[in-house]
mmCIF file of C-alpha atoms in Angstrom:
data_model
loop_
_atom_site.group_PDB
_atom_site.id
_atom_site.type_symbol
_atom_site.label_atom_id
_atom_site.label_comp_id
_atom_site.label_asym_id
_atom_site.label_seq_id
_atom_site.Cartn_x
_atom_site.Cartn_y
_atom_site.Cartn_z
ATOM 1 C CA MET A 22 -25.420 5.557 22.950
ATOM 2 C CA ASP A 23 -22.419 7.908 22.589
ATOM 3 C CA LEU A 24 -19.845 7.471 19.835
ATOM 4 C CA ASP A 25 -17.057 6.042 22.050
ATOM 5 C CA THR A 26 -19.347 3.402 23.483
ATOM 6 C CA ALA A 27 -20.656 2.576 19.923
ATOM 7 C CA LYS A 28 -17.119 2.041 18.652
ATOM 8 C CA GLN A 29 -16.111 0.025 21.626
ATOM 9 C CA GLU A 30 -19.150 -2.351 21.323
ATOM 10 C CA LEU A 31 -18.996 -2.651 17.557
ATOM 11 C CA GLU A 32 -15.246 -3.382 17.580
ATOM 12 C CA GLU A 33 -15.912 -6.951 18.709
ATOM 13 C CA PHE A 34 -17.811 -7.687 15.449
ATOM 14 C CA ILE A 35 -16.142 -5.209 13.093
ATOM 15 C CA PRO A 36 -12.395 -4.914 13.909
ATOM 16 C CA HIS A 37 -11.830 -1.956 11.584
ATOM 17 C CA VAL A 38 -14.749 0.042 12.979
ATOM 18 C CA ARG A 39 -12.479 2.965 14.117
ATOM 19 C CA ASN A 40 -11.588 3.612 10.407
ATOM 20 C CA ILE A 41 -15.226 4.125 9.606
ATOM 21 C CA ALA A 42 -16.849 7.624 9.531
ATOM 22 C CA ASP A 43 -18.502 8.606 12.892
ATOM 23 C CA THR A 44 -21.897 9.150 11.201
ATOM 24 C CA SER A 45 -21.774 5.609 9.810
ATOM 25 C CA VAL A 46 -20.677 4.226 13.201
ATOM 26 C CA MET A 47 -23.735 5.678 14.862
ATOM 27 C CA LYS A 48 -26.020 4.295 12.141
ATOM 28 C CA MET A 49 -24.424 0.905 12.627
ATOM 29 C CA ALA A 50 -24.983 1.036 16.339
ATOM 30 C CA GLY A 51 -28.654 1.641 15.731
ATOM 31 C CA ARG A 52 -29.260 -0.837 12.959
ATOM 32 C CA ASP A 53 -26.691 -3.580 13.614
ATOM 33 C CA LEU A 54 -25.454 -3.864 17.193
ATOM 34 C CA THR A 55 -28.529 -5.705 18.573
ATOM 35 C CA ARG A 56 -28.642 -8.094 15.527
ATOM 36 C CA PHE A 57 -24.883 -8.777 15.930
ATOM 37 C CA LYS A 58 -25.269 -9.621 19.593
ATOM 38 C CA GLU A 59 -28.139 -11.999 18.765
ATOM 39 C CA PHE A 60 -26.150 -13.782 16.050
ATOM 40 C CA LYS A 61 -23.209 -14.114 18.560
ATOM 41 C CA LYS A 62 -25.595 -15.953 20.908
ATOM 42 C CA GLN A 63 -26.318 -18.324 18.115
ATOM 43 C CA GLY A 64 -22.612 -18.891 17.423
ATOM 44 C CA ILE A 65 -22.832 -17.045 14.064
ATOM 45 C CA ALA A 66 -20.004 -14.657 13.035
ATOM 46 C CA VAL A 67 -20.560 -11.329 11.197
ATOM 47 C CA LYS A 68 -19.599 -11.813 7.488
ATOM 48 C CA PHE A 69 -18.124 -9.551 4.818
ATOM 49 C CA GLY A 70 -17.053 -10.165 1.163
ATOM 50 C CA ARG A 71 -19.150 -11.814 -1.490
ATOM 51 C CA PHE A 72 -22.702 -12.999 -0.554
ATOM 52 C CA SER A 73 -23.487 -16.724 -0.612
ATOM 53 C CA GLN A 74 -26.262 -18.308 -2.440
ATOM 54 C CA LYS A 75 -28.013 -18.948 0.866
ATOM 55 C CA GLU A 76 -27.780 -15.287 1.823
ATOM 56 C CA ASN A 77 -29.082 -14.137 -1.627
ATOM 57 C CA ASN A 78 -31.987 -16.491 -1.185
ATOM 58 C CA GLN A 79 -32.744 -15.138 2.252
ATOM 59 C CA LEU A 80 -32.637 -11.563 0.956
ATOM 60 C CA ARG A 81 -35.078 -12.451 -1.802
ATOM 61 C CA LYS A 82 -37.342 -14.127 0.814
ATOM 62 C CA ASN A 83 -37.220 -11.015 3.001
ATOM 63 C CA ILE A 84 -38.161 -8.661 0.223
ATOM 64 C CA GLU A 85 -41.002 -10.904 -0.993
ATOM 65 C CA GLU A 86 -42.422 -11.067 2.585
ATOM 66 C CA PHE A 87 -42.165 -7.307 2.973
ATOM 67 C CA LEU A 88 -44.002 -6.748 -0.282
ATOM 68 C CA GLU A 89 -46.710 -9.159 0.782
ATOM 69 C CA MET A 90 -47.130 -7.378 4.163
ATOM 70 C CA THR A 91 -47.262 -3.889 2.671
ATOM 71 C CA GLY A 92 -49.126 -4.465 -0.577
ATOM 72 C CA ILE A 93 -46.301 -2.612 -2.401
ATOM 73 C CA ASP A 94 -46.226 -4.248 -5.883
ATOM 74 C CA SER A 95 -42.518 -4.338 -6.668
ATOM 75 C CA ALA A 96 -39.051 -4.476 -5.084
ATOM 76 C CA GLU A 97 -37.935 -1.517 -7.261
ATOM 77 C CA LYS A 98 -40.497 0.771 -5.580
ATOM 78 C CA VAL A 99 -39.122 -0.268 -2.063
ATOM 79 C CA LEU A 100 -35.457 0.064 -2.926
ATOM 80 C CA PHE A 101 -35.569 2.895 -5.540
ATOM 81 C CA THR A 102 -38.458 4.946 -4.128
ATOM 82 C CA SER A 103 -37.191 8.215 -5.675
ATOM 83 C CA ARG A 104 -38.021 6.808 -9.183
ATOM 84 C CA TYR A 105 -41.716 6.934 -8.151
ATOM 85 C CA PRO A 106 -42.322 10.605 -6.914
ATOM 86 C CA GLU A 107 -46.102 10.267 -6.953
ATOM 87 C CA GLU A 108 -46.094 7.208 -4.619
ATOM 88 C CA LYS A 109 -43.015 8.205 -2.568
ATOM 89 C CA LYS A 110 -44.835 9.549 0.450
ATOM 90 C CA ASN A 111 -47.020 6.482 0.799
ATOM 91 C CA ILE A 112 -44.160 4.065 0.130
ATOM 92 C CA ASN A 113 -42.017 5.720 2.865
ATOM 93 C CA ARG A 114 -44.847 5.560 5.295
ATOM 94 C CA LEU A 115 -45.265 1.838 4.779
ATOM 95 C CA LYS A 116 -41.540 1.271 5.055
ATOM 96 C CA ALA A 117 -41.555 3.029 8.419
ATOM 97 C CA GLU A 118 -44.719 1.348 9.684
ATOM 98 C CA TYR A 119 -43.521 -2.193 8.768
ATOM 99 C CA LEU A 120 -39.935 -1.750 9.875
ATOM 100 C CA PHE A 121 -38.295 -2.071 6.519
ATOM 101 C CA CYS A 122 -34.657 -2.024 7.924
ATOM 102 C CA GLU A 123 -35.303 -4.826 10.280
ATOM 103 C CA LYS A 124 -37.181 -6.946 7.753
ATOM 104 C CA LEU A 125 -34.564 -6.503 5.023
ATOM 105 C CA SER A 126 -31.654 -7.766 7.263
ATOM 106 C CA GLU A 127 -33.547 -10.562 8.902
ATOM 107 C CA GLY A 128 -31.407 -13.805 9.041
ATOM 108 C CA ILE A 129 -28.377 -12.248 7.311
ATOM 109 C CA PRO A 130 -25.270 -11.717 9.605
ATOM 110 C CA ARG A 131 -23.909 -8.750 7.853
ATOM 111 C CA PRO A 132 -23.871 -4.958 8.300
ATOM 112 C CA TRP A 133 -27.314 -3.467 7.207
ATOM 113 C CA ARG A 134 -25.595 -1.164 4.679
ATOM 114 C CA LEU A 135 -24.038 -4.122 2.859
ATOM 115 C CA ILE A 136 -27.360 -5.916 2.811
ATOM 116 C CA TYR A 137 -29.074 -2.839 1.462
ATOM 117 C CA TYR A 138 -26.456 -2.426 -1.348
ATOM 118 C CA ARG A 139 -26.756 -6.151 -2.300
ATOM 119 C CA ALA A 140 -30.588 -5.827 -2.448
ATOM 120 C CA ARG A 141 -30.315 -2.812 -4.680
ATOM 121 C CA LYS A 142 -28.011 -4.717 -7.031
ATOM 122 C CA ILE A 143 -30.187 -7.780 -7.273
ATOM 123 C CA PHE A 144 -33.538 -5.943 -7.730
ATOM 124 C CA ASP A 145 -32.538 -3.029 -9.964
ATOM 125 C CA PRO A 146 -33.942 -3.917 -13.409
ATOM 126 C CA ASN A 147 -31.353 -1.590 -14.947
ATOM 127 C CA ASN A 148 -28.715 -4.105 -13.977
ATOM 128 C CA TYR A 149 -29.975 -6.751 -16.480
ATOM 129 C CA LYS A 150 -30.073 -4.938 -19.779
ATOM 130 C CA GLY A 151 -27.268 -6.988 -21.563
ATOM 131 C CA ARG A 152 -24.404 -5.600 -23.563
ATOM 132 C CA TYR A 153 -23.953 -1.949 -24.378
ATOM 133 C CA THR A 154 -24.724 -0.947 -27.871
ATOM 134 C CA LYS A 155 -22.399 1.274 -29.929
ATOM 135 C CA GLU A 156 -24.926 4.141 -29.566
ATOM 136 C CA GLU A 157 -24.993 3.669 -25.771
ATOM 137 C CA LYS A 158 -21.165 3.822 -25.469
ATOM 138 C CA GLU A 159 -21.140 7.066 -27.371
ATOM 139 C CA LYS A 160 -23.888 8.501 -25.174
ATOM 140 C CA LEU A 161 -21.891 7.470 -22.144
ATOM 141 C CA LYS A 162 -18.810 9.260 -23.289
ATOM 142 C CA LYS A 163 -20.931 12.402 -24.068
ATOM 143 C CA TYR A 164 -22.691 12.312 -20.644
ATOM 144 C CA HIS A 165 -19.366 11.940 -18.845
ATOM 145 C CA ALA A 166 -17.963 14.961 -20.689
ATOM 146 C CA LEU A 167 -20.958 16.878 -19.390
ATOM 147 C CA HIS A 168 -21.305 15.606 -15.866
ATOM 148 C CA GLY A 169 -17.972 14.079 -14.935
ATOM 149 C CA ASN A 170 -18.174 11.166 -12.405
ATOM 150 C CA ASP A 171 -21.772 11.899 -11.348
ATOM 151 C CA TRP A 172 -22.726 8.290 -11.987
ATOM 152 C CA LYS A 173 -26.093 8.676 -10.246
ATOM 153 C CA LYS A 174 -27.226 11.313 -12.724
ATOM 154 C CA ILE A 175 -25.655 9.467 -15.768
ATOM 155 C CA SER A 176 -27.273 6.182 -14.719
ATOM 156 C CA GLU A 177 -30.645 7.900 -14.635
ATOM 157 C CA MET A 178 -30.145 9.423 -18.134
ATOM 158 C CA MET A 179 -29.064 5.975 -19.449
ATOM 159 C CA SER A 180 -31.551 3.741 -17.518
ATOM 160 C CA ARG A 181 -28.560 1.646 -16.343
ATOM 161 C CA SER A 182 -27.261 1.183 -12.766
ATOM 162 C CA ASN A 183 -24.638 3.410 -11.196
ATOM 163 C CA LEU A 184 -22.074 0.535 -11.050
ATOM 164 C CA SER A 185 -22.795 -0.539 -14.601
ATOM 165 C CA VAL A 186 -22.179 2.923 -16.187
ATOM 166 C CA ALA A 187 -19.105 3.546 -14.022
ATOM 167 C CA MET A 188 -17.484 0.144 -14.940
ATOM 168 C CA LYS A 189 -18.375 0.418 -18.625
ATOM 169 C CA TYR A 190 -16.809 3.878 -18.811
ATOM 170 C CA SER A 191 -13.733 2.573 -17.136
ATOM 171 C CA GLU A 192 -13.411 0.157 -20.124
ATOM 172 C CA ILE A 193 -14.174 2.517 -22.927
ATOM 173 C CA LYS A 194 -12.640 5.817 -21.879
ATOM 174 C CA SER A 195 -9.327 5.177 -23.652
ATOM 175 C CA ALA A 196 -7.904 2.792 -26.241
ATOM 176 C CA THR A 197 -7.661 -0.244 -23.929
ATOM 177 C CA ASN A 198 -5.068 -2.796 -25.010
ATOM 178 C CA TYR A 199 -6.145 -6.495 -24.676
ATOM 179 C CA GLY A 200 -2.937 -8.096 -25.935
ATOM 180 C CA PRO A 201 0.294 -8.965 -24.188
ATOM 181 C CA TRP A 202 1.701 -6.338 -21.876
ATOM 182 C CA SER A 203 4.612 -4.269 -23.334
ATOM 183 C CA LYS A 204 7.678 -3.396 -21.187
ATOM 184 C CA GLU A 205 6.525 0.181 -21.078
ATOM 185 C CA GLU A 206 3.046 -0.766 -19.734
ATOM 186 C CA ILE A 207 4.685 -2.974 -17.076
ATOM 187 C CA GLN A 208 6.885 -0.119 -15.903
ATOM 188 C CA LYS A 209 3.920 2.200 -15.865
ATOM 189 C CA LEU A 210 2.038 -0.318 -13.707
ATOM 190 C CA LYS A 211 4.972 -0.764 -11.251
ATOM 191 C CA ARG A 212 5.417 3.016 -10.937
ATOM 192 C CA ALA A 213 1.682 3.555 -10.413
ATOM 193 C CA VAL A 214 1.471 0.855 -7.644
ATOM 194 C CA GLU A 215 4.549 2.253 -5.981
ATOM 195 C CA GLU A 216 3.211 5.704 -6.048
ATOM 196 C CA VAL A 217 -0.228 4.826 -4.419
ATOM 197 C CA ILE A 218 1.541 2.689 -1.713
ATOM 198 C CA ARG A 219 4.175 5.369 -1.012
ATOM 199 C CA LYS A 220 1.522 8.109 -0.755
ATOM 200 C CA ARG A 221 -0.570 5.903 1.624
ATOM 201 C CA MET A 222 2.471 5.059 3.903
ATOM 202 C CA GLU A 223 3.696 8.655 3.965
ATOM 203 C CA MET A 224 0.290 9.959 5.051
ATOM 204 C CA GLY A 225 0.321 7.311 7.787
ATOM 205 C CA ASN A 226 3.709 8.076 9.218
ATOM 206 C CA GLY A 227 5.033 11.239 7.643
ATOM 207 C CA ASN A 228 8.082 9.395 6.300
ATOM 208 C CA SER A 229 9.201 10.664 2.917
ATOM 209 C CA ASP A 230 12.478 8.585 2.726
ATOM 210 C CA ARG A 231 13.106 6.699 -0.426
ATOM 211 C CA GLU A 232 13.158 3.359 1.464
ATOM 212 C CA ILE A 233 9.939 2.488 3.225
ATOM 213 C CA LEU A 234 9.349 -0.856 5.007
ATOM 214 C CA ILE A 235 5.771 -2.141 4.645
ATOM 215 C CA ASP A 236 3.753 -5.295 5.385
ATOM 216 C CA ARG A 237 3.603 -7.505 2.304
ATOM 217 C CA GLU A 238 -0.255 -7.508 2.544
ATOM 218 C CA LYS A 239 -0.123 -3.748 1.681
ATOM 219 C CA LEU A 240 1.412 -4.646 -1.732
ATOM 220 C CA TYR A 241 -1.841 -6.307 -2.940
ATOM 221 C CA GLN A 242 -4.713 -5.756 -0.521
ATOM 222 C CA LYS A 243 -7.251 -2.943 -1.139
ATOM 223 C CA LEU A 244 -5.229 -1.025 -3.675
ATOM 224 C CA PRO A 245 -7.140 1.790 -5.373
ATOM 225 C CA TRP A 246 -7.307 0.117 -8.827
ATOM 226 C CA SER A 247 -9.328 2.836 -10.567
ATOM 227 C CA GLU A 248 -6.565 5.283 -9.694
ATOM 228 C CA ILE A 249 -3.847 2.806 -10.856
ATOM 229 C CA GLU A 250 -5.833 2.295 -14.065
ATOM 230 C CA THR A 251 -5.729 5.992 -14.807
ATOM 231 C CA LYS A 252 -1.991 6.230 -14.241
ATOM 232 C CA VAL A 253 -1.374 3.188 -16.597
ATOM 233 C CA GLY A 254 -3.685 4.632 -19.284
ATOM 234 C CA THR A 255 -3.934 1.711 -21.702
ATOM 235 C CA ARG A 256 -5.425 -0.967 -19.421
ATOM 236 C CA TYR A 257 -8.594 -1.071 -17.390
ATOM 237 C CA TRP A 258 -8.501 -1.791 -13.660
ATOM 238 C CA ARG A 259 -9.090 -5.513 -13.691
ATOM 239 C CA GLN A 260 -6.205 -6.107 -16.114
ATOM 240 C CA CYS A 261 -3.965 -4.005 -13.869
ATOM 241 C CA LYS A 262 -4.926 -6.055 -10.753
ATOM 242 C CA GLN A 263 -4.380 -9.434 -12.524
ATOM 243 C CA LYS A 264 -1.015 -8.286 -13.892
ATOM 244 C CA TRP A 265 0.178 -6.936 -10.666
ATOM 245 C CA VAL A 266 -0.624 -10.193 -8.744
ATOM 246 C CA THR A 267 1.413 -12.107 -11.408
ATOM 247 C CA ILE A 268 4.383 -9.653 -11.088
ATOM 248 C CA LEU A 269 4.214 -9.852 -7.333
ATOM 249 C CA THR A 270 4.055 -13.657 -7.367
ATOM 250 C CA ASN A 271 7.096 -13.928 -9.624
ATOM 251 C CA LYS A 272 9.026 -11.509 -7.425
ATOM 252 C CA LEU A 273 8.169 -13.279 -4.226
ATOM 253 C CA ASN A 274 9.270 -16.587 -5.647
ATOM 254 C CA LYS A 275 12.397 -15.370 -7.435
ATOM 255 C CA GLY A 276 10.977 -15.990 -10.865
ATOM 256 C CA GLN A 277 10.280 -19.788 -10.348
ATOM 257 C CA HIS A 278 7.493 -21.161 -12.405
ATOM 258 C CA LEU A 279 5.162 -22.411 -9.702
ATOM 259 C CA CYS A 280 2.408 -23.961 -11.768
ATOM 260 C CA ARG A 281 4.138 -25.794 -14.431
ATOM 261 C CA GLY A 282 5.223 -29.502 -14.758
ATOM 262 C CA THR A 283 5.397 -31.673 -11.735
ATOM 263 C CA LYS A 284 5.102 -28.650 -9.324
ATOM 264 C CA GLY A 285 2.011 -27.522 -11.112
ATOM 265 C CA LEU A 286 0.276 -30.917 -10.948
ATOM 266 C CA GLN A 287 1.204 -31.235 -7.204
ATOM 267 C CA ALA A 288 -0.221 -27.859 -6.433
ATOM 268 C CA LYS A 289 -3.569 -28.711 -8.178
ATOM 269 C CA ILE A 290 -3.720 -31.975 -6.280
ATOM 270 C CA ASN A 291 -2.968 -30.253 -2.837
ATOM 271 C CA LEU A 292 -5.424 -27.479 -3.540
ATOM 272 C CA ILE A 293 -8.308 -29.887 -4.310
ATOM 273 C CA LYS A 294 -7.489 -31.982 -1.281
ATOM 274 C CA ARG A 295 -7.250 -29.009 1.102
ATOM 275 C CA LEU A 296 -10.568 -27.495 -0.130
ATOM 276 C CA HIS A 297 -12.275 -30.858 0.224
ATOM 277 C CA GLU A 298 -11.046 -31.204 3.781
ATOM 278 C CA LEU A 299 -12.411 -27.810 4.726
ATOM 279 C CA ASN A 300 -15.926 -29.162 3.984
ATOM 280 C CA VAL A 301 -17.454 -25.597 3.607
ATOM 281 C CA GLU A 302 -20.470 -24.605 1.466
ATOM 282 C CA ASP A 303 -19.259 -21.142 0.477
ATOM 283 C CA PRO A 304 -16.035 -19.699 -0.928
ATOM 284 C CA ASN A 305 -16.321 -16.796 1.540
ATOM 285 C CA GLU A 306 -15.737 -19.278 4.437
ATOM 286 C CA VAL A 307 -12.358 -20.234 2.902
ATOM 287 C CA ASN A 308 -9.138 -18.584 4.284
ATOM 288 C CA TRP A 309 -7.344 -18.324 0.940
ATOM 289 C CA GLU A 310 -4.316 -16.746 2.561
ATOM 290 C CA GLU A 311 -3.783 -19.931 4.648
ATOM 291 C CA LEU A 312 -3.851 -22.072 1.349
ATOM 292 C CA SER A 313 -1.074 -20.067 -0.256
ATOM 293 C CA ASP A 314 1.603 -22.520 1.008
ATOM 294 C CA ILE A 315 0.169 -25.111 -1.323
ATOM 295 C CA ILE A 316 1.629 -23.225 -4.257
ATOM 296 C CA GLY A 317 4.396 -21.157 -2.809
ATOM 297 C CA ASP A 318 4.966 -17.610 -1.437
ATOM 298 C CA VAL A 319 1.943 -16.139 -3.208
ATOM 299 C CA PRO A 320 -0.805 -13.652 -2.462
ATOM 300 C CA LYS A 321 -4.283 -15.132 -1.765
ATOM 301 C CA ALA A 322 -5.603 -13.607 -5.100
ATOM 302 C CA TYR A 323 -3.093 -16.011 -6.847
ATOM 303 C CA VAL A 324 -4.594 -19.019 -5.097
ATOM 304 C CA GLN A 325 -8.138 -17.804 -5.888
ATOM 305 C CA ALA A 326 -7.116 -17.456 -9.590
ATOM 306 C CA LYS A 327 -5.732 -21.010 -9.661
ATOM 307 C CA PHE A 328 -8.959 -22.350 -8.192
ATOM 308 C CA TYR A 329 -11.017 -20.396 -10.780
ATOM 309 C CA LYS A 330 -8.867 -21.973 -13.517
ATOM 310 C CA LEU A 331 -9.423 -25.410 -12.100
ATOM 311 C CA LYS A 332 -13.167 -25.226 -11.993
ATOM 312 C CA ALA A 333 -13.424 -23.449 -15.322
ATOM 313 C CA SER A 334 -11.135 -26.066 -16.981
ATOM 314 C CA TYR A 335 -12.386 -29.264 -15.443
ATOM 315 C CA VAL A 336 -15.935 -28.860 -14.153
ATOM 316 C CA PRO A 337 -18.749 -28.982 -16.816
ATOM 317 C CA LEU A 338 -21.503 -26.430 -16.292
ATOM 318 C CA TRP A 339 -19.771 -25.139 -13.189
ATOM 319 C CA ARG A 340 -21.671 -21.865 -13.209
ATOM 320 C CA ARG A 341 -24.837 -23.837 -12.385
ATOM 321 C CA LYS A 342 -23.234 -25.813 -9.457
ATOM 322 C CA THR A 343 -22.859 -24.711 -5.761
ATOM 323 C CA PHE A 344 -19.332 -24.362 -4.421
ATOM 324 C CA SER A 345 -19.467 -27.668 -2.522
ATOM 325 C CA GLU A 346 -20.706 -29.524 -5.687
ATOM 326 C CA ILE A 347 -17.695 -28.042 -7.637
ATOM 327 C CA ILE A 348 -15.319 -29.258 -4.909
ATOM 328 C CA ASP A 349 -16.882 -32.702 -4.759
ATOM 329 C CA TYR A 350 -16.638 -33.052 -8.539
ATOM 330 C CA LEU A 351 -12.980 -32.083 -8.571
ATOM 331 C CA TYR A 352 -12.218 -34.467 -5.690
ATOM 332 C CA GLU A 353 -14.127 -37.462 -7.119
ATOM 333 C CA LYS A 354 -13.570 -37.092 -10.805
ATOM 334 C CA LYS A 355 -10.463 -35.000 -11.484
ATOM 335 C CA LEU A 356 -8.188 -35.808 -8.558
ATOM 336 C CA PRO A 357 -7.692 -39.433 -9.522
ATOM 337 C CA GLU A 358 -6.682 -38.354 -13.117
ATOM 338 C CA LEU A 359 -4.180 -35.768 -11.760
ATOM 339 C CA GLU A 360 -2.621 -38.274 -9.303
ATOM 340 C CA GLU A 361 -2.263 -40.879 -12.030
ATOM 341 C CA LYS A 362 -0.685 -38.248 -14.305
ATOM 342 C CA LEU A 363 1.714 -37.207 -11.519
#
């Protein structure tokens, strides 16, 4: 299949495919297109975002069955073959013979690449080593001074995953402040967000005027938070993201307090009712953007944060419950209390 045909056929399932590198598009055409068409026949849409519990279970089942078929004794050997140089040749032969790519993605309506990354995260023993010790943090700083952002190399030296060392370094590289934001920090954050958005828009249309009109979604979706973190200097990326959503929400609603008093109670009630009406089993099936009118003119991240606060505040042992169990508990147990209070 030529590149143009691949893009045209994949676009039905992945609308942003024309923004993906050509080499990746051709790989997707080979690994994903037939699967996507089969899922379409079954009425199943291609998914992105966070994996559901059902998908994680299917992924574990696929790996277990592959190990049973091949006789390979661990998922780590299949997914991190380079860690086993003496067995590498035989493992790669078995992966080719028993169609590892097809087996890994069986029953999961997502691009193969995302399934592979998820499997590596689940089955990497280096992901589950607990908190970093003081000695490990010092080593991480030293290795970064020597090797920069070569997280693959640093992860091997520390026996931690790539993601783990990158995120931990993000937290410890400067004197991160965990208290209230100062006026100076807020100004730095605003300037940093403006700079990255302006740069992105100017690259897109060549416009260098001071005033640039942009879609509101570009104010909070897919911003480069690690770059913004560097510009702010005293906060790590997650703090910057949370603070920016709060600033943006206040701006869009002209400083009104949306979740206090009677308005706050009504917003909680409406959110619980709407989520219960949706009757879905996974948060990834929820269009959070459409629920924003429950609270006001807010980004979807604000609605998601309010739901997180609801379940963390009111649902006992919520981490052990499924999404639908959490919603049922809120609807049956908490909703009557909130309505009575209102």
